[in-house]
GROMACS .gro file of C-alpha atoms in nm:
model
  182
    1UNK     CA    1   2.854   0.402  -0.389
    2UNK     CA    2   2.454   0.473  -0.343
    3UNK     CA    3   2.288   0.534  -0.043
    4UNK     CA    4   1.940   0.374   0.020
    5UNK     CA    5   1.862   0.745   0.195
    6UNK     CA    6   2.003   0.920  -0.098
    7UNK     CA    7   1.699   1.116  -0.321
    8UNK     CA    8   1.767   1.205  -0.661
    9UNK     CA    9   1.650   1.507  -0.786
   10UNK     CA   10   1.190   1.494  -0.865
   11UNK     CA   11   1.097   1.426  -1.172
   12UNK     CA   12   0.899   1.583  -1.400
   13UNK     CA   13   0.672   1.366  -1.405
   14UNK     CA   14   0.656   1.050  -1.201
   15UNK     CA   15   0.477   0.795  -1.291
   16UNK     CA   16   0.348   0.437  -1.005
   17UNK     CA   17   0.156   0.136  -1.172
   18UNK     CA   18  -0.001  -0.001  -0.897
   19UNK     CA   19  -0.247   0.145  -0.583
   20UNK     CA   20  -0.206  -0.151  -0.368
   21UNK     CA   21   0.022  -0.044  -0.013
   22UNK     CA   22   0.385  -0.083  -0.193
   23UNK     CA   23   0.232   0.112  -0.477
   24UNK     CA   24   0.081   0.401  -0.252
   25UNK     CA   25   0.364   0.418   0.037
   26UNK     CA   26   0.593   0.480  -0.226
   27UNK     CA   27   0.389   0.806  -0.371
   28UNK     CA   28   0.347   0.872   0.065
   29UNK     CA   29   0.754   0.848   0.028
   30UNK     CA   30   0.825   1.056  -0.278
   31UNK     CA   31   0.571   1.301  -0.194
   32UNK     CA   32   0.766   1.357   0.165
   33UNK     CA   33   1.107   1.428  -0.039
   34UNK     CA   34   0.956   1.693  -0.180
   35UNK     CA   35   0.816   1.541  -0.560
   36UNK     CA   36   0.515   1.659  -0.677
   37UNK     CA   37   0.356   1.537  -0.937
   38UNK     CA   38   0.378   1.186  -0.886
   39UNK     CA   39   0.072   1.013  -1.114
   40UNK     CA   40  -0.004   0.618  -0.970
   41UNK     CA   41  -0.226   0.378  -1.167
   42UNK     CA   42  -0.466   0.099  -1.016
   43UNK     CA   43  -0.750  -0.070  -1.259
   44UNK     CA   44  -0.940  -0.152  -0.959
   45UNK     CA   45  -1.202   0.126  -0.786
   46UNK     CA   46  -1.087   0.364  -0.536
   47UNK     CA   47  -1.110   0.112  -0.245
   48UNK     CA   48  -1.387   0.083   0.148
   49UNK     CA   49  -1.320   0.400   0.359
   50UNK     CA   50  -1.115   0.188   0.633
   51UNK     CA   51  -1.378   0.279   0.871
   52UNK     CA   52  -1.686   0.176   0.750
   53UNK     CA   53  -1.795  -0.078   0.987
   54UNK     CA   54  -2.114  -0.203   0.721
   55UNK     CA   55  -1.746  -0.372   0.433
   56UNK     CA   56  -1.518  -0.470   0.746
   57UNK     CA   57  -1.752  -0.667   1.037
   58UNK     CA   58  -1.686  -1.011   0.902
   59UNK     CA   59  -1.310  -1.051   0.894
   60UNK     CA   60  -1.311  -1.384   0.776
   61UNK     CA   61  -1.402  -1.267   0.443
   62UNK     CA   62  -1.047  -1.087   0.444
   63UNK     CA   63  -0.704  -1.135   0.407
   64UNK     CA   64  -0.554  -1.049   0.682
   65UNK     CA   65  -0.142  -0.911   0.668
   66UNK     CA   66   0.043  -0.926   1.006
   67UNK     CA   67   0.231  -0.616   1.055
   68UNK     CA   68   0.558  -0.735   1.270
   69UNK     CA   69   0.839  -0.500   1.370
   70UNK     CA   70   0.951  -0.384   1.049
   71UNK     CA   71   0.630  -0.295   0.884
   72UNK     CA   72   0.525  -0.120   1.166
   73UNK     CA   73   0.838   0.056   1.135
   74UNK     CA   74   0.819   0.132   0.780
   75UNK     CA   75   0.507   0.319   0.862
   76UNK     CA   76   0.626   0.460   1.132
   77UNK     CA   77   0.875   0.665   0.873
   78UNK     CA   78   0.644   0.719   0.650
   79UNK     CA   79   0.411   0.916   0.890
   80UNK     CA   80   0.138   0.696   0.863
   81UNK     CA   81   0.125   0.424   1.158
   82UNK     CA   82  -0.119   0.610   1.329
   83UNK     CA   83  -0.316   0.607   1.048
   84UNK     CA   84  -0.360   0.285   0.953
   85UNK     CA   85  -0.280   0.148   1.349
   86UNK     CA   86  -0.658   0.261   1.441
   87UNK     CA   87  -0.793  -0.070   1.224
   88UNK     CA   88  -0.542  -0.346   1.365
   89UNK     CA   89  -0.602  -0.580   1.590
   90UNK     CA   90  -0.295  -0.723   1.837
   91UNK     CA   91  -0.228  -1.091   1.791
   92UNK     CA   92   0.034  -1.291   2.057
   93UNK     CA   93   0.081  -1.556   1.771
   94UNK     CA   94  -0.062  -1.731   1.471
   95UNK     CA   95  -0.212  -2.163   1.397
   96UNK     CA   96  -0.013  -2.251   1.152
   97UNK     CA   97  -0.110  -2.583   0.910
   98UNK     CA   98   0.041  -2.795   0.699
   99UNK     CA   99  -0.049  -3.096   0.432
  100UNK     CA  100  -0.074  -3.444   0.608
  101UNK     CA  101  -0.020  -3.281   0.988
  102UNK     CA  102  -0.269  -3.189   1.273
  103UNK     CA  103  -0.660  -3.147   1.091
  104UNK     CA  104  -0.624  -2.839   1.387
  105UNK     CA  105  -0.281  -2.670   1.329
  106UNK     CA  106   0.036  -2.595   1.518
  107UNK     CA  107  -0.050  -2.289   1.768
  108UNK     CA  108   0.259  -2.098   1.865
  109UNK     CA  109   0.253  -1.836   2.050
  110UNK     CA  110   0.460  -1.586   2.108
  111UNK     CA  111   0.586  -1.348   2.455
  112UNK     CA  112   0.919  -1.225   2.400
  113UNK     CA  113   0.935  -1.060   2.068
  114UNK     CA  114   0.985  -0.684   2.045
  115UNK     CA  115   0.632  -0.560   1.858
  116UNK     CA  116   0.384  -0.735   1.904
  117UNK     CA  117   0.259  -0.854   1.515
  118UNK     CA  118  -0.038  -0.676   1.449
  119UNK     CA  119  -0.279  -0.761   1.195
  120UNK     CA  120  -0.509  -0.581   0.943
  121UNK     CA  121  -0.734  -0.681   0.593
  122UNK     CA  122  -0.522  -0.564   0.363
  123UNK     CA  123  -0.789  -0.442   0.135
  124UNK     CA  124  -0.838  -0.250   0.440
  125UNK     CA  125  -0.440  -0.095   0.436
  126UNK     CA  126  -0.503  -0.033   0.104
  127UNK     CA  127  -0.786   0.198   0.272
  128UNK     CA  128  -0.606   0.416   0.566
  129UNK     CA  129  -0.317   0.515   0.286
  130UNK     CA  130  -0.500   0.542  -0.025
  131UNK     CA  131  -0.675   0.841   0.320
  132UNK     CA  132  -0.383   0.917   0.402
  133UNK     CA  133  -0.298   1.021   0.066
  134UNK     CA  134  -0.595   1.196  -0.027
  135UNK     CA  135  -0.569   1.395   0.297
  136UNK     CA  136  -0.250   1.463   0.319
  137UNK     CA  137  -0.055   1.479   0.006
  138UNK     CA  138  -0.334   1.564  -0.225
  139UNK     CA  139  -0.103   1.816  -0.374
  140UNK     CA  140   0.162   1.633  -0.507
  141UNK     CA  141  -0.068   1.309  -0.530
  142UNK     CA  142  -0.253   1.239  -0.781
  143UNK     CA  143  -0.522   0.827  -0.800
  144UNK     CA  144  -0.625   0.689  -1.133
  145UNK     CA  145  -0.837   0.443  -1.065
  146UNK     CA  146  -1.008   0.179  -1.364
  147UNK     CA  147  -0.753   0.132  -1.559
  148UNK     CA  148  -0.478  -0.040  -1.685
  149UNK     CA  149  -0.085  -0.030  -1.766
  150UNK     CA  150  -0.190  -0.226  -2.137
  151UNK     CA  151   0.274  -0.129  -2.285
  152UNK     CA  152   0.560   0.063  -2.117
  153UNK     CA  153   0.793   0.164  -2.354
  154UNK     CA  154   1.206   0.309  -2.253
  155UNK     CA  155   1.314   0.549  -2.375
  156UNK     CA  156   1.698   0.668  -2.334
  157UNK     CA  157   1.901   0.969  -2.459
  158UNK     CA  158   2.191   0.960  -2.298
  159UNK     CA  159   2.090   1.232  -2.104
  160UNK     CA  160   1.873   1.003  -1.878
  161UNK     CA  161   1.553   0.797  -2.034
  162UNK     CA  162   1.173   0.838  -2.090
  163UNK     CA  163   0.879   0.604  -1.977
  164UNK     CA  164   0.580   0.568  -2.167
  165UNK     CA  165   0.336   0.430  -2.043
  166UNK     CA  166   0.019   0.352  -2.231
  167UNK     CA  167  -0.275   0.256  -1.979
  168UNK     CA  168  -0.661   0.104  -2.114
  169UNK     CA  169  -0.999   0.225  -1.893
  170UNK     CA  170  -1.127  -0.068  -1.739
  171UNK     CA  171  -1.457  -0.066  -1.738
  172UNK     CA  172  -1.703  -0.063  -1.454
  173UNK     CA  173  -1.496   0.036  -1.185
  174UNK     CA  174  -1.561   0.330  -1.044
  175UNK     CA  175  -1.377   0.622  -1.071
  176UNK     CA  176  -1.267   0.574  -1.324
  177UNK     CA  177  -1.033   0.764  -1.547
  178UNK     CA  178  -0.692   0.697  -1.740
  179UNK     CA  179  -0.546   0.984  -1.581
  180UNK     CA  180  -0.253   1.238  -1.822
  181UNK     CA  181   0.037   1.080  -2.086
  182UNK     CA  182   0.271   1.111  -1.922
   0.00000   0.00000   0.00000
């Protein structure tokens, strides 16, 4: 059986396509397990700093994520909860709307949960994880912005598989770089 906690031997180079929360969390996890030469490719420009008050002052402009117990425990296991939690807001309830329902919605308050939900703007979470990677794993993880994955080819030779990525630069992205061939 394969254990979810088993760590396969590091690859010569590792490519992660997508620099959002899942891609950055994957890069952190691999770097914590000793992997090196990890490349994260994202089509967007680098995110704003998570402590930039000028960017994050209008909460209503952003897609908000609620981090419950599983999310908080996962970020703790990755060693980045302290860097993320500085930018979250604790909530004890939510308001739900349904089509044809009460236009004011239904308020739900939760006081009996082991973990209070912590809310953060999705892009601010990306900014906090991005900062965590650049501050703690710069020797293992390289972040490439302004490029997108155009094509992926897999080749199996009986001993394993090789991934060939075709990347293309996205116009106008701050810090755009096509990245190395992997």
